[in-house]
mmCIF file of C-alpha atoms in Angstrom:
data_model
loop_
_atom_site.group_PDB
_atom_site.id
_atom_site.type_symbol
_atom_site.label_atom_id
_atom_site.label_comp_id
_atom_site.label_asym_id
_atom_site.label_seq_id
_atom_site.Cartn_x
_atom_site.Cartn_y
_atom_site.Cartn_z
ATOM 1 C CA UNK A 1 0.000 0.000 0.000
ATOM 2 C CA UNK A 2 1.384 3.383 -1.000
ATOM 3 C CA UNK A 3 1.692 5.726 1.963
ATOM 4 C CA UNK A 4 0.911 9.430 1.825
ATOM 5 C CA UNK A 5 4.573 10.259 2.357
ATOM 6 C CA UNK A 6 5.580 7.960 -0.505
ATOM 7 C CA UNK A 7 3.287 9.970 -2.799
ATOM 8 C CA UNK A 8 4.980 13.150 -1.611
ATOM 9 C CA UNK A 9 8.455 11.752 -2.227
ATOM 10 C CA UNK A 10 7.444 10.531 -5.685
ATOM 11 C CA UNK A 11 6.208 14.021 -6.581
ATOM 12 C CA UNK A 12 9.479 15.514 -5.351
ATOM 13 C CA UNK A 13 11.506 12.964 -7.349
ATOM 14 C CA UNK A 14 9.701 13.999 -10.545
ATOM 15 C CA UNK A 15 10.461 17.631 -9.757
ATOM 16 C CA UNK A 16 14.125 16.789 -9.194
ATOM 17 C CA UNK A 17 14.411 15.651 -12.823
ATOM 18 C CA UNK A 18 13.403 19.137 -14.001
ATOM 19 C CA UNK A 19 15.258 21.291 -11.470
ATOM 20 C CA UNK A 20 18.160 20.611 -9.135
ATOM 21 C CA UNK A 21 16.866 19.365 -5.811
ATOM 22 C CA UNK A 22 19.480 21.546 -4.152
ATOM 23 C CA UNK A 23 17.511 24.615 -5.241
ATOM 24 C CA UNK A 24 14.450 23.569 -3.234
ATOM 25 C CA UNK A 25 16.569 22.499 -0.262
ATOM 26 C CA UNK A 26 18.479 25.767 -0.454
ATOM 27 C CA UNK A 27 15.316 27.865 -0.429
ATOM 28 C CA UNK A 28 14.045 25.990 2.623
ATOM 29 C CA UNK A 29 17.363 26.402 4.409
ATOM 30 C CA UNK A 30 17.227 30.164 3.870
ATOM 31 C CA UNK A 31 14.034 30.547 5.917
ATOM 32 C CA UNK A 32 15.811 30.471 9.275
ATOM 33 C CA UNK A 33 18.153 33.372 8.713
ATOM 34 C CA UNK A 34 20.869 33.840 11.266
ATOM 35 C CA UNK A 35 20.628 30.418 12.873
ATOM 36 C CA UNK A 36 23.802 28.822 14.195
ATOM 37 C CA UNK A 37 25.442 26.704 11.490
ATOM 38 C CA UNK A 38 28.478 24.438 11.123
ATOM 39 C CA UNK A 39 30.283 23.895 7.808
ATOM 40 C CA UNK A 40 29.422 20.572 6.196
ATOM 41 C CA UNK A 41 30.752 20.294 2.627
ATOM 42 C CA UNK A 42 30.759 21.894 -0.826
ATOM 43 C CA UNK A 43 28.341 21.537 -3.732
ATOM 44 C CA UNK A 44 27.862 23.112 -7.156
ATOM 45 C CA UNK A 45 26.208 26.532 -7.269
ATOM 46 C CA UNK A 46 22.600 26.598 -8.541
ATOM 47 C CA UNK A 47 20.456 29.672 -9.296
ATOM 48 C CA UNK A 48 18.858 30.958 -6.115
ATOM 49 C CA UNK A 49 21.860 30.298 -3.863
ATOM 50 C CA UNK A 50 23.232 33.162 -1.797
ATOM 51 C CA UNK A 51 26.347 34.687 -3.376
ATOM 52 C CA UNK A 52 27.811 35.122 0.105
ATOM 53 C CA UNK A 53 27.934 31.318 0.481
ATOM 54 C CA UNK A 54 30.297 30.862 -2.498
ATOM 55 C CA UNK A 55 33.695 29.473 -1.508
ATOM 56 C CA UNK A 56 35.870 31.592 -3.792
ATOM 57 C CA UNK A 57 39.110 29.707 -3.152
ATOM 58 C CA UNK A 58 37.513 26.342 -3.880
ATOM 59 C CA UNK A 59 35.772 27.875 -6.904
ATOM 60 C CA UNK A 60 39.106 29.047 -8.321
ATOM 61 C CA UNK A 61 40.608 25.571 -7.926
ATOM 62 C CA UNK A 62 37.564 23.797 -9.340
ATOM 63 C CA UNK A 63 36.866 26.140 -12.239
ATOM 64 C CA UNK A 64 33.136 26.609 -11.525
ATOM 65 C CA UNK A 65 31.240 28.122 -8.577
ATOM 66 C CA UNK A 66 31.006 26.010 -5.421
ATOM 67 C CA UNK A 67 28.721 26.710 -2.464
ATOM 68 C CA UNK A 68 29.480 26.037 1.186
ATOM 69 C CA UNK A 69 26.853 23.797 2.739
ATOM 70 C CA UNK A 70 26.077 24.004 6.421
ATOM 71 C CA UNK A 71 24.249 21.938 8.974
ATOM 72 C CA UNK A 72 22.296 23.422 11.832
ATOM 73 C CA UNK A 73 23.846 23.180 15.274
ATOM 74 C CA UNK A 74 20.354 22.946 16.755
ATOM 75 C CA UNK A 75 17.179 21.659 15.192
ATOM 76 C CA UNK A 76 14.361 24.034 14.347
ATOM 77 C CA UNK A 77 10.679 23.415 14.930
ATOM 78 C CA UNK A 78 8.253 23.549 12.012
ATOM 79 C CA UNK A 79 4.538 23.733 12.779
ATOM 80 C CA UNK A 80 2.209 22.659 9.991
ATOM 81 C CA UNK A 81 -1.077 24.525 10.477
ATOM 82 C CA UNK A 82 -4.147 23.593 8.485
ATOM 83 C CA UNK A 83 -7.906 23.629 8.453
ATOM 84 C CA UNK A 84 -9.593 20.210 8.562
ATOM 85 C CA UNK A 85 -13.130 21.637 8.460
ATOM 86 C CA UNK A 86 -15.600 20.618 5.790
ATOM 87 C CA UNK A 87 -14.452 23.399 3.436
ATOM 88 C CA UNK A 88 -11.364 21.260 2.781
ATOM 89 C CA UNK A 89 -13.599 18.509 1.376
ATOM 90 C CA UNK A 90 -14.606 20.837 -1.459
ATOM 91 C CA UNK A 91 -13.168 20.698 -4.966
ATOM 92 C CA UNK A 92 -10.293 23.058 -5.758
ATOM 93 C CA UNK A 93 -9.536 24.866 -8.993
ATOM 94 C CA UNK A 94 -7.601 21.922 -10.415
ATOM 95 C CA UNK A 95 -10.423 19.418 -9.865
ATOM 96 C CA UNK A 96 -8.996 17.622 -6.813
ATOM 97 C CA UNK A 97 -10.236 17.966 -3.256
ATOM 98 C CA UNK A 98 -8.602 20.670 -1.198
ATOM 99 C CA UNK A 99 -7.796 18.002 1.389
ATOM 100 C CA UNK A 100 -5.576 16.088 -1.051
ATOM 101 C CA UNK A 101 -3.788 19.273 -2.096
ATOM 102 C CA UNK A 102 -3.264 20.277 1.542
ATOM 103 C CA UNK A 103 -1.804 16.852 2.382
ATOM 104 C CA UNK A 104 0.626 17.115 -0.542
ATOM 105 C CA UNK A 105 1.731 20.651 0.384
ATOM 106 C CA UNK A 106 2.139 19.806 4.069
ATOM 107 C CA UNK A 107 4.009 16.660 3.122
ATOM 108 C CA UNK A 108 6.497 18.432 0.862
ATOM 109 C CA UNK A 109 7.314 21.131 3.410
ATOM 110 C CA UNK A 110 7.438 18.562 6.197
ATOM 111 C CA UNK A 111 9.769 16.324 4.205
ATOM 112 C CA UNK A 112 12.092 19.260 3.464
ATOM 113 C CA UNK A 113 12.204 19.928 7.205
ATOM 114 C CA UNK A 114 12.964 16.248 7.871
ATOM 115 C CA UNK A 115 15.828 16.319 5.339
ATOM 116 C CA UNK A 116 17.297 19.313 7.166
ATOM 117 C CA UNK A 117 17.104 17.590 10.544
ATOM 118 C CA UNK A 118 14.247 19.762 11.825
ATOM 119 C CA UNK A 119 11.312 18.513 13.873
ATOM 120 C CA UNK A 120 7.741 18.830 12.612
ATOM 121 C CA UNK A 121 4.450 19.222 14.475
ATOM 122 C CA UNK A 122 0.845 19.744 13.430
ATOM 123 C CA UNK A 123 -1.915 22.117 14.514
ATOM 124 C CA UNK A 124 -5.222 21.332 12.833
ATOM 125 C CA UNK A 125 -8.943 21.459 13.419
ATOM 126 C CA UNK A 126 -12.162 23.234 12.572
ATOM 127 C CA UNK A 127 -14.632 25.614 14.193
ATOM 128 C CA UNK A 128 -15.400 23.058 16.909
ATOM 129 C CA UNK A 129 -11.843 22.781 18.198
ATOM 130 C CA UNK A 130 -8.121 22.400 17.570
ATOM 131 C CA UNK A 131 -5.742 19.505 18.090
ATOM 132 C CA UNK A 132 -1.961 19.694 18.388
ATOM 133 C CA UNK A 133 0.306 16.791 17.483
ATOM 134 C CA UNK A 134 3.774 17.279 19.006
ATOM 135 C CA UNK A 135 6.853 18.124 16.952
ATOM 136 C CA UNK A 136 9.156 15.165 16.345
ATOM 137 C CA UNK A 137 11.541 13.903 13.692
ATOM 138 C CA UNK A 138 11.383 10.919 11.386
ATOM 139 C CA UNK A 139 9.379 9.769 8.380
ATOM 140 C CA UNK A 140 6.996 7.632 10.442
ATOM 141 C CA UNK A 141 6.014 10.681 12.464
ATOM 142 C CA UNK A 142 5.452 12.770 9.327
ATOM 143 C CA UNK A 143 3.265 10.016 7.861
ATOM 144 C CA UNK A 144 1.191 10.089 11.063
ATOM 145 C CA UNK A 145 0.664 13.843 10.735
ATOM 146 C CA UNK A 146 -0.426 13.546 7.104
ATOM 147 C CA UNK A 147 -2.827 10.715 7.881
ATOM 148 C CA UNK A 148 -4.378 12.792 10.642
ATOM 149 C CA UNK A 149 -5.152 15.607 8.198
ATOM 150 C CA UNK A 150 -6.398 13.192 5.543
ATOM 151 C CA UNK A 151 -8.760 11.384 7.902
ATOM 152 C CA UNK A 152 -10.241 14.456 9.616
ATOM 153 C CA UNK A 153 -10.945 16.757 6.646
ATOM 154 C CA UNK A 154 -14.319 15.541 5.397
ATOM 155 C CA UNK A 155 -17.865 16.701 4.680
ATOM 156 C CA UNK A 156 -18.838 15.356 8.111
ATOM 157 C CA UNK A 157 -16.467 17.727 9.906
ATOM 158 C CA UNK A 158 -17.553 20.983 11.517
ATOM 159 C CA UNK A 159 -17.268 24.255 9.622
ATOM 160 C CA UNK A 160 -13.880 25.620 8.692
ATOM 161 C CA UNK A 161 -12.216 28.318 10.786
ATOM 162 C CA UNK A 162 -8.448 28.688 10.404
ATOM 163 C CA UNK A 163 -8.699 31.553 12.910
ATOM 164 C CA UNK A 164 -9.377 28.954 15.619
ATOM 165 C CA UNK A 165 -6.107 27.162 14.868
ATOM 166 C CA UNK A 166 -4.090 30.387 14.652
ATOM 167 C CA UNK A 167 -5.540 31.630 17.940
ATOM 168 C CA UNK A 168 -4.590 28.303 19.529
ATOM 169 C CA UNK A 169 -0.985 28.756 18.335
ATOM 170 C CA UNK A 170 -0.835 32.333 19.636
ATOM 171 C CA UNK A 171 -2.137 31.194 23.014
ATOM 172 C CA UNK A 172 -0.097 28.010 23.537
ATOM 173 C CA UNK A 173 3.108 27.948 21.461
ATOM 174 C CA UNK A 174 6.275 29.304 23.042
ATOM 175 C CA UNK A 175 9.552 30.100 21.304
ATOM 176 C CA UNK A 176 10.222 30.988 17.677
ATOM 177 C CA UNK A 177 9.133 28.506 14.991
ATOM 178 C CA UNK A 178 8.388 28.293 11.295
ATOM 179 C CA UNK A 179 4.606 28.266 10.806
ATOM 180 C CA UNK A 180 3.430 26.821 7.500
ATOM 181 C CA UNK A 181 -0.252 27.621 7.066
ATOM 182 C CA UNK A 182 -2.350 25.880 4.410
ATOM 183 C CA UNK A 183 -5.831 27.344 4.135
ATOM 184 C CA UNK A 184 -8.885 27.980 2.025
ATOM 185 C CA UNK A 185 -9.491 31.305 0.245
ATOM 186 C CA UNK A 186 -10.323 33.145 3.453
ATOM 187 C CA UNK A 187 -11.486 36.752 3.668
ATOM 188 C CA UNK A 188 -9.641 39.445 5.601
ATOM 189 C CA UNK A 189 -11.098 40.878 8.775
ATOM 190 C CA UNK A 190 -9.750 43.148 11.551
ATOM 191 C CA UNK A 191 -9.617 40.386 14.178
ATOM 192 C CA UNK A 192 -7.626 38.052 11.912
ATOM 193 C CA UNK A 193 -5.341 40.940 10.944
ATOM 194 C CA UNK A 194 -4.492 41.625 14.597
ATOM 195 C CA UNK A 195 -3.895 37.918 15.230
ATOM 196 C CA UNK A 196 -1.526 37.569 12.266
ATOM 197 C CA UNK A 197 0.484 40.624 13.270
ATOM 198 C CA UNK A 198 0.823 39.193 16.764
ATOM 199 C CA UNK A 199 2.031 35.831 15.432
ATOM 200 C CA UNK A 200 4.446 37.416 12.956
ATOM 201 C CA UNK A 201 6.318 39.192 15.751
ATOM 202 C CA UNK A 202 7.227 35.798 17.217
ATOM 203 C CA UNK A 203 7.418 33.429 14.235
ATOM 204 C CA UNK A 204 8.451 33.032 10.614
ATOM 205 C CA UNK A 205 5.214 32.455 8.664
ATOM 206 C CA UNK A 206 4.612 30.975 5.222
ATOM 207 C CA UNK A 207 1.036 30.956 3.891
ATOM 208 C CA UNK A 208 -0.316 28.784 1.072
ATOM 209 C CA UNK A 209 -3.838 29.381 -0.238
ATOM 210 C CA UNK A 210 -5.698 26.605 -2.052
ATOM 211 C CA UNK A 211 -7.690 28.093 -4.903
ATOM 212 C CA UNK A 212 -11.452 27.587 -5.209
ATOM 213 C CA UNK A 213 -12.935 25.886 -8.254
ATOM 214 C CA UNK A 214 -14.158 28.231 -10.987
ATOM 215 C CA UNK A 215 -17.887 28.907 -10.962
ATOM 216 C CA UNK A 216 -18.416 27.724 -14.531
ATOM 217 C CA UNK A 217 -16.398 24.502 -14.215
ATOM 218 C CA UNK A 218 -19.224 22.315 -12.901
ATOM 219 C CA UNK A 219 -22.757 21.618 -14.084
ATOM 220 C CA UNK A 220 -24.111 21.850 -10.544
ATOM 221 C CA UNK A 221 -22.506 23.415 -7.497
ATOM 222 C CA UNK A 222 -22.819 22.138 -3.965
ATOM 223 C CA UNK A 223 -21.926 24.390 -1.058
ATOM 224 C CA UNK A 224 -19.875 22.226 1.307
ATOM 225 C CA UNK A 225 -19.758 24.886 4.008
ATOM 226 C CA UNK A 226 -23.529 25.381 4.336
ATOM 227 C CA UNK A 227 -24.855 22.303 2.480
ATOM 228 C CA UNK A 228 -26.563 24.491 -0.123
ATOM 229 C CA UNK A 229 -26.739 23.840 -3.851
ATOM 230 C CA UNK A 230 -26.484 26.221 -6.782
ATOM 231 C CA UNK A 231 -28.369 25.042 -9.826
ATOM 232 C CA UNK A 232 -26.506 24.918 -13.098
ATOM 233 C CA UNK A 233 -28.618 27.592 -14.813
ATOM 234 C CA UNK A 234 -27.694 30.047 -12.042
ATOM 235 C CA UNK A 235 -24.025 29.073 -12.132
ATOM 236 C CA UNK A 236 -23.958 29.697 -15.869
ATOM 237 C CA UNK A 237 -25.747 33.031 -15.671
ATOM 238 C CA UNK A 238 -23.494 35.891 -16.905
ATOM 239 C CA UNK A 239 -24.785 38.169 -14.147
ATOM 240 C CA UNK A 240 -24.126 35.589 -11.432
ATOM 241 C CA UNK A 241 -20.693 34.798 -12.883
ATOM 242 C CA UNK A 242 -19.750 38.478 -13.009
ATOM 243 C CA UNK A 243 -20.865 39.078 -9.417
ATOM 244 C CA UNK A 244 -19.025 35.976 -8.242
ATOM 245 C CA UNK A 245 -15.826 37.001 -10.050
ATOM 246 C CA UNK A 246 -15.942 40.489 -8.569
ATOM 247 C CA UNK A 247 -16.586 39.196 -5.046
ATOM 248 C CA UNK A 248 -13.746 36.681 -5.348
ATOM 249 C CA UNK A 249 -11.348 39.361 -6.619
ATOM 250 C CA UNK A 250 -12.239 41.696 -3.738
ATOM 251 C CA UNK A 251 -11.803 38.889 -1.207
ATOM 252 C CA UNK A 252 -8.410 37.923 -2.690
ATOM 253 C CA UNK A 253 -7.203 41.523 -2.753
ATOM 254 C CA UNK A 254 -8.219 42.008 0.870
ATOM 255 C CA UNK A 255 -6.457 38.827 2.009
ATOM 256 C CA UNK A 256 -3.287 39.583 0.045
ATOM 257 C CA UNK A 257 -3.138 43.102 1.472
ATOM 258 C CA UNK A 258 -3.727 41.828 5.016
ATOM 259 C CA UNK A 259 -0.934 39.260 4.733
ATOM 260 C CA UNK A 260 1.436 41.713 3.067
ATOM 261 C CA UNK A 261 0.865 44.323 5.765
ATOM 262 C CA UNK A 262 1.557 41.674 8.403
ATOM 263 C CA UNK A 263 4.841 40.733 6.682
ATOM 264 C CA UNK A 264 3.654 37.257 5.681
ATOM 265 C CA UNK A 265 4.572 35.729 2.323
ATOM 266 C CA UNK A 266 1.652 34.079 0.521
ATOM 267 C CA UNK A 267 1.557 31.602 -2.337
ATOM 268 C CA UNK A 268 -1.351 29.847 -4.023
ATOM 269 C CA UNK A 269 -1.937 26.440 -5.545
ATOM 270 C CA UNK A 270 -4.679 24.939 -7.721
ATOM 271 C CA UNK A 271 -3.795 21.231 -7.574
ATOM 272 C CA UNK A 272 -1.230 18.673 -6.443
ATOM 273 C CA UNK A 273 0.520 18.988 -9.825
ATOM 274 C CA UNK A 274 1.786 22.491 -9.026
ATOM 275 C CA UNK A 275 2.491 22.141 -5.299
ATOM 276 C CA UNK A 276 6.259 21.808 -5.762
ATOM 277 C CA UNK A 277 6.649 24.841 -8.009
ATOM 278 C CA UNK A 278 4.284 26.882 -5.815
ATOM 279 C CA UNK A 279 6.295 26.057 -2.705
ATOM 280 C CA UNK A 280 9.583 26.820 -4.446
ATOM 281 C CA UNK A 281 8.247 30.227 -5.493
ATOM 282 C CA UNK A 282 6.872 30.841 -1.997
ATOM 283 C CA UNK A 283 10.203 30.077 -0.322
ATOM 284 C CA UNK A 284 12.075 32.193 -2.848
ATOM 285 C CA UNK A 285 9.776 35.202 -2.300
ATOM 286 C CA UNK A 286 10.083 34.801 1.457
ATOM 287 C CA UNK A 287 13.886 34.840 1.214
ATOM 288 C CA UNK A 288 13.884 37.933 -0.963
ATOM 289 C CA UNK A 289 11.392 39.710 1.280
ATOM 290 C CA UNK A 290 13.653 39.146 4.261
#
């Protein structure tokens, strides 16, 4: 039986054929700026590496740029934060369930952390409550975290509310961690804005939004959040489509502005097929913003 983590590793292996894996590892390693590091070895320079890490003497001897690789003296803690409410059972823009996309994204980031010797924990839940799974190392632990998300995000779950999980982190988590948030297309509001600014003072935060399905992509729409249905003739109405598009654009603009003002880097993803490239771009933008 193929495990969830095996699917993640297979996706990363395919990506490695198109781009050097060191690029993705390097972008992840840049998130914790200023952490204590020990020299490990040298590797070939790839686009995206910091120029300051080039070993110029070794480069001169070798004839092409070489980068110094380091290992962390102490492990960092990565908290995967996601909504497992019934919104995540809905279909995303790429045609897959948001749950499957979330599991892939959490798995990729978690596996990068594992490869760097960091420990990974999970904060997940819905509007009815939040559960924390402690941060540990190892592939078996990461598989457990992914299975928890996969099994709890369903149409039978309570309503979605990522604010509940973020509030739980703000109230209970001590120390400085990397928070990787995977969420639905949420709308900005003053309370969430204050919460994010509070969290950003303490933590590094990466935010990945899973895109909603297009209004015209299905013959009949079913509202997972409130169990309502939208008949096909309404979904295909030009007036309804225009109003929906405008509302979605306003919601996206508000969320992007809220996250930007809080100093949080956001990326978006439509399906499992573009999770790797979306995460690479997210990590790269976070490094440049810092």
